[in-house]
Amino acid sequence: EVDKGEETVKGKPRSPAVPPAMNMFGDSSKMVSAFNQAAGLNTRKSTLAQSDEFKKFRSTYALRQLAVDLNDGEWRYFDGGPKNVPVLLCLPSASGTAETMFRIMLGLCPKGYRIIAAQHPAYYSINEFVVGLDAFLDSVEAKEVHIFGASLGGFL
């Protein structure tokens, strides 16, 4: 059977995988919401954000913000563990946040490791990033640092 714009496949109603076509210049939040709804996703809060594990993380570690250079942005970070040990600096991907490293902090900080999960501000060159990173590490008094990065965080 040929589909002539009707919502049928071989005479049976079709359940669309995506919502009906929308004006591509319209409200993008409505479009994302419609796609999430079609996919059966909860659009209010993620399951992870509602998990006891993430709630424990957010109640244990405070999100801090620090401006360290002439860049208008601020480093957003979580700092946990003893201050007298080497730091494991965790950098997320370009679209990630410091919160994406929460399981690393929950697993290693109680074992005596100092973990800093940091989200850097926008930098426009590697040199700017290095200068900003150096100023950030000085500000948080990190003397010896090991770096773990995901995607762009690993490249930097």
PDB file of C-alpha atoms in Angstrom:
ATOM      1  CA  GLU A   1       0.000   0.000   0.000  1.00  0.00           C
ATOM      2  CA  VAL A   2       1.299   3.454  -0.880  1.00  0.00           C
ATOM      3  CA  ASP A   3       1.352   6.019   1.861  1.00  0.00           C
ATOM      4  CA  LYS A   4      -0.313   9.164   0.527  1.00  0.00           C
ATOM      5  CA  GLY A   5       0.578  11.326   3.510  1.00  0.00           C
ATOM      6  CA  GLU A   6      -1.768   9.365   5.747  1.00  0.00           C
ATOM      7  CA  GLU A   7      -0.562   7.832   8.960  1.00  0.00           C
ATOM      8  CA  THR A   8      -0.971   4.218   7.808  1.00  0.00           C
ATOM      9  CA  VAL A   9       1.296   1.394   6.815  1.00  0.00           C
ATOM     10  CA  LYS A  10      -0.394  -1.476   4.962  1.00  0.00           C
ATOM     11  CA  GLY A  11      -3.781  -0.380   6.244  1.00  0.00           C
ATOM     12  CA  LYS A  12      -2.708  -0.178   9.931  1.00  0.00           C
ATOM     13  CA  PRO A  13      -2.233   3.009  11.921  1.00  0.00           C
ATOM     14  CA  ARG A  14       1.401   4.015  12.084  1.00  0.00           C
ATOM     15  CA  SER A  15       2.932   5.105  15.348  1.00  0.00           C
ATOM     16  CA  PRO A  16       5.365   7.842  14.379  1.00  0.00           C
ATOM     17  CA  ALA A  17       8.937   7.500  15.565  1.00  0.00           C
ATOM     18  CA  VAL A  18       9.201  11.278  15.636  1.00  0.00           C
ATOM     19  CA  PRO A  19       6.571  13.911  16.211  1.00  0.00           C
ATOM     20  CA  PRO A  20       4.784  15.476  13.260  1.00  0.00           C
ATOM     21  CA  ALA A  21       6.767  17.941  11.201  1.00  0.00           C
ATOM     22  CA  MET A  22       7.247  21.294  12.877  1.00  0.00           C
ATOM     23  CA  ASN A  23       8.170  24.725  11.690  1.00  0.00           C
ATOM     24  CA  MET A  24      11.967  24.639  11.787  1.00  0.00           C
ATOM     25  CA  PHE A  25      12.069  28.299  12.758  1.00  0.00           C
ATOM     26  CA  GLY A  26       9.709  27.883  15.698  1.00  0.00           C
ATOM     27  CA  ASP A  27      10.415  27.436  19.391  1.00  0.00           C
ATOM     28  CA  SER A  28      13.247  24.891  19.599  1.00  0.00           C
ATOM     29  CA  SER A  29      12.436  24.002  23.220  1.00  0.00           C
ATOM     30  CA  LYS A  30       8.985  22.840  22.100  1.00  0.00           C
ATOM     31  CA  MET A  31      10.606  20.778  19.365  1.00  0.00           C
ATOM     32  CA  VAL A  32      13.055  19.134  21.781  1.00  0.00           C
ATOM     33  CA  SER A  33      10.233  18.501  24.222  1.00  0.00           C
ATOM     34  CA  ALA A  34       8.134  16.909  21.469  1.00  0.00           C
ATOM     35  CA  PHE A  35      11.016  14.656  20.410  1.00  0.00           C
ATOM     36  CA  ASN A  36      11.675  13.634  24.025  1.00  0.00           C
ATOM     37  CA  GLN A  37       7.991  12.917  24.522  1.00  0.00           C
ATOM     38  CA  ALA A  38       7.875  10.820  21.328  1.00  0.00           C
ATOM     39  CA  ALA A  39      10.900   8.887  22.552  1.00  0.00           C
ATOM     40  CA  GLY A  40       9.251   8.330  25.927  1.00  0.00           C
ATOM     41  CA  LEU A  41      11.784  10.442  27.818  1.00  0.00           C
ATOM     42  CA  ASN A  42      10.966  12.357  30.977  1.00  0.00           C
ATOM     43  CA  THR A  43      11.471  16.026  30.078  1.00  0.00           C
ATOM     44  CA  ARG A  44      11.251  17.464  33.581  1.00  0.00           C
ATOM     45  CA  LYS A  45      14.362  16.079  35.300  1.00  0.00           C
ATOM     46  CA  SER A  46      16.647  13.319  34.260  1.00  0.00           C
ATOM     47  CA  THR A  47      16.493  10.025  36.085  1.00  0.00           C
ATOM     48  CA  LEU A  48      20.124  10.530  37.069  1.00  0.00           C
ATOM     49  CA  ALA A  49      19.418  13.913  38.694  1.00  0.00           C
ATOM     50  CA  GLN A  50      16.703  12.258  40.758  1.00  0.00           C
ATOM     51  CA  SER A  51      18.879   9.310  41.809  1.00  0.00           C
ATOM     52  CA  ASP A  52      19.944   8.901  45.436  1.00  0.00           C
ATOM     53  CA  GLU A  53      23.559   8.608  44.273  1.00  0.00           C
ATOM     54  CA  PHE A  54      23.521  12.029  42.561  1.00  0.00           C
ATOM     55  CA  LYS A  55      21.589  13.624  45.433  1.00  0.00           C
ATOM     56  CA  LYS A  56      24.255  12.311  47.843  1.00  0.00           C
ATOM     57  CA  PHE A  57      26.952  13.850  45.646  1.00  0.00           C
ATOM     58  CA  ARG A  58      25.238  17.254  45.514  1.00  0.00           C
ATOM     59  CA  SER A  59      24.667  17.233  49.287  1.00  0.00           C
ATOM     60  CA  THR A  60      28.310  16.301  49.981  1.00  0.00           C
ATOM     61  CA  TYR A  61      30.209  18.519  47.521  1.00  0.00           C
ATOM     62  CA  ALA A  62      29.473  22.191  46.925  1.00  0.00           C
ATOM     63  CA  LEU A  63      29.638  23.646  43.438  1.00  0.00           C
ATOM     64  CA  ARG A  64      32.171  26.467  43.490  1.00  0.00           C
ATOM     65  CA  GLN A  65      32.906  29.192  40.963  1.00  0.00           C
ATOM     66  CA  LEU A  66      36.211  30.950  40.478  1.00  0.00           C
ATOM     67  CA  ALA A  67      37.331  33.687  38.088  1.00  0.00           C
ATOM     68  CA  VAL A  68      41.115  33.425  37.688  1.00  0.00           C
ATOM     69  CA  ASP A  69      42.060  35.525  34.695  1.00  0.00           C
ATOM     70  CA  LEU A  70      40.897  38.375  32.494  1.00  0.00           C
ATOM     71  CA  ASN A  71      38.481  36.032  30.711  1.00  0.00           C
ATOM     72  CA  ASP A  72      34.878  36.917  31.561  1.00  0.00           C
ATOM     73  CA  GLY A  73      34.081  33.305  32.416  1.00  0.00           C
ATOM     74  CA  GLU A  74      34.456  31.384  35.622  1.00  0.00           C
ATOM     75  CA  TRP A  75      35.705  27.919  36.390  1.00  0.00           C
ATOM     76  CA  ARG A  76      32.899  25.823  37.896  1.00  0.00           C
ATOM     77  CA  TYR A  77      34.220  22.999  40.033  1.00  0.00           C
ATOM     78  CA  PHE A  78      33.792  20.507  42.853  1.00  0.00           C
ATOM     79  CA  ASP A  79      36.729  19.855  45.188  1.00  0.00           C
ATOM     80  CA  GLY A  80      36.811  16.851  47.495  1.00  0.00           C
ATOM     81  CA  GLY A  81      39.261  14.826  49.530  1.00  0.00           C
ATOM     82  CA  PRO A  82      42.282  15.788  51.639  1.00  0.00           C
ATOM     83  CA  LYS A  83      44.188  18.914  50.626  1.00  0.00           C
ATOM     84  CA  ASN A  84      47.657  17.461  51.308  1.00  0.00           C
ATOM     85  CA  VAL A  85      47.706  14.824  48.541  1.00  0.00           C
ATOM     86  CA  PRO A  86      48.185  15.071  44.753  1.00  0.00           C
ATOM     87  CA  VAL A  87      45.105  16.166  42.801  1.00  0.00           C
ATOM     88  CA  LEU A  88      43.275  14.202  40.142  1.00  0.00           C
ATOM     89  CA  LEU A  89      41.828  16.941  37.929  1.00  0.00           C
ATOM     90  CA  CYS A  90      38.827  15.687  35.953  1.00  0.00           C
ATOM     91  CA  LEU A  91      37.853  17.667  32.851  1.00  0.00           C
ATOM     92  CA  PRO A  92      34.599  16.889  31.008  1.00  0.00           C
ATOM     93  CA  SER A  93      33.918  16.946  27.302  1.00  0.00           C
ATOM     94  CA  ALA A  94      33.038  20.187  25.512  1.00  0.00           C
ATOM     95  CA  SER A  95      29.332  19.728  26.183  1.00  0.00           C
ATOM     96  CA  GLY A  96      29.841  18.212  29.616  1.00  0.00           C
ATOM     97  CA  THR A  97      29.753  19.802  33.040  1.00  0.00           C
ATOM     98  CA  ALA A  98      31.727  19.280  36.221  1.00  0.00           C
ATOM     99  CA  GLU A  99      28.790  17.182  37.472  1.00  0.00           C
ATOM    100  CA  THR A 100      29.550  14.460  34.915  1.00  0.00           C
ATOM    101  CA  MET A 101      32.493  13.382  37.076  1.00  0.00           C
ATOM    102  CA  PHE A 102      30.381  12.813  40.184  1.00  0.00           C
ATOM    103  CA  ARG A 103      30.863   9.031  40.310  1.00  0.00           C
ATOM    104  CA  ILE A 104      34.638   9.430  40.263  1.00  0.00           C
ATOM    105  CA  MET A 105      34.396  11.790  43.227  1.00  0.00           C
ATOM    106  CA  LEU A 106      31.995   9.563  45.152  1.00  0.00           C
ATOM    107  CA  GLY A 107      34.253   6.558  44.609  1.00  0.00           C
ATOM    108  CA  LEU A 108      37.699   8.055  45.232  1.00  0.00           C
ATOM    109  CA  CYS A 109      37.344  10.945  47.707  1.00  0.00           C
ATOM    110  CA  PRO A 110      36.293   8.674  50.608  1.00  0.00           C
ATOM    111  CA  LYS A 111      39.422   6.568  49.929  1.00  0.00           C
ATOM    112  CA  GLY A 112      41.716   9.539  50.546  1.00  0.00           C
ATOM    113  CA  TYR A 113      42.152  10.931  47.036  1.00  0.00           C
ATOM    114  CA  ARG A 114      41.714  14.628  46.246  1.00  0.00           C
ATOM    115  CA  ILE A 115      39.521  15.031  43.196  1.00  0.00           C
ATOM    116  CA  ILE A 116      38.706  18.300  41.464  1.00  0.00           C
ATOM    117  CA  ALA A 117      36.011  18.015  38.808  1.00  0.00           C
ATOM    118  CA  ALA A 118      36.232  21.250  36.851  1.00  0.00           C
ATOM    119  CA  GLN A 119      34.402  22.884  33.991  1.00  0.00           C
ATOM    120  CA  HIS A 120      36.509  25.594  32.379  1.00  0.00           C
ATOM    121  CA  PRO A 121      35.180  28.806  30.846  1.00  0.00           C
ATOM    122  CA  ALA A 122      35.386  29.421  27.110  1.00  0.00           C
ATOM    123  CA  TYR A 123      38.916  29.953  25.862  1.00  0.00           C
ATOM    124  CA  TYR A 124      39.765  30.806  22.276  1.00  0.00           C
ATOM    125  CA  SER A 125      43.203  29.221  22.018  1.00  0.00           C
ATOM    126  CA  ILE A 126      45.231  26.481  23.654  1.00  0.00           C
ATOM    127  CA  ASN A 127      47.582  29.152  25.040  1.00  0.00           C
ATOM    128  CA  GLU A 128      44.672  30.951  26.755  1.00  0.00           C
ATOM    129  CA  PHE A 129      43.499  27.635  28.196  1.00  0.00           C
ATOM    130  CA  VAL A 130      46.965  26.789  29.558  1.00  0.00           C
ATOM    131  CA  VAL A 131      47.298  30.204  31.213  1.00  0.00           C
ATOM    132  CA  GLY A 132      43.792  29.874  32.700  1.00  0.00           C
ATOM    133  CA  LEU A 133      44.433  26.305  33.877  1.00  0.00           C
ATOM    134  CA  ASP A 134      47.695  27.338  35.533  1.00  0.00           C
ATOM    135  CA  ALA A 135      45.949  30.214  37.344  1.00  0.00           C
ATOM    136  CA  PHE A 136      43.095  27.903  38.384  1.00  0.00           C
ATOM    137  CA  LEU A 137      45.471  25.276  39.810  1.00  0.00           C
ATOM    138  CA  ASP A 138      47.370  27.974  41.711  1.00  0.00           C
ATOM    139  CA  SER A 139      44.087  29.302  43.130  1.00  0.00           C
ATOM    140  CA  VAL A 140      42.998  25.889  44.428  1.00  0.00           C
ATOM    141  CA  GLU A 141      46.505  25.243  45.796  1.00  0.00           C
ATOM    142  CA  ALA A 142      47.109  22.139  43.701  1.00  0.00           C
ATOM    143  CA  LYS A 143      50.837  21.417  43.846  1.00  0.00           C
ATOM    144  CA  GLU A 144      50.974  18.027  42.093  1.00  0.00           C
ATOM    145  CA  VAL A 145      48.304  17.253  39.499  1.00  0.00           C
ATOM    146  CA  HIS A 146      47.252  14.263  37.429  1.00  0.00           C
ATOM    147  CA  ILE A 147      44.736  14.969  34.670  1.00  0.00           C
ATOM    148  CA  PHE A 148      41.851  12.810  33.506  1.00  0.00           C
ATOM    149  CA  GLY A 149      39.820  14.187  30.623  1.00  0.00           C
ATOM    150  CA  ALA A 150      36.893  13.037  28.549  1.00  0.00           C
ATOM    151  CA  SER A 151      36.878  13.938  24.855  1.00  0.00           C
ATOM    152  CA  LEU A 152      37.926  17.610  24.568  1.00  0.00           C
ATOM    153  CA  GLY A 153      38.909  17.545  28.262  1.00  0.00           C
ATOM    154  CA  GLY A 154      41.413  14.817  27.420  1.00  0.00           C
ATOM    155  CA  PHE A 155      42.732  16.684  24.408  1.00  0.00           C
ATOM    156  CA  LEU A 156      43.331  19.851  26.404  1.00  0.00           C
TER     157      LEU A 156
END
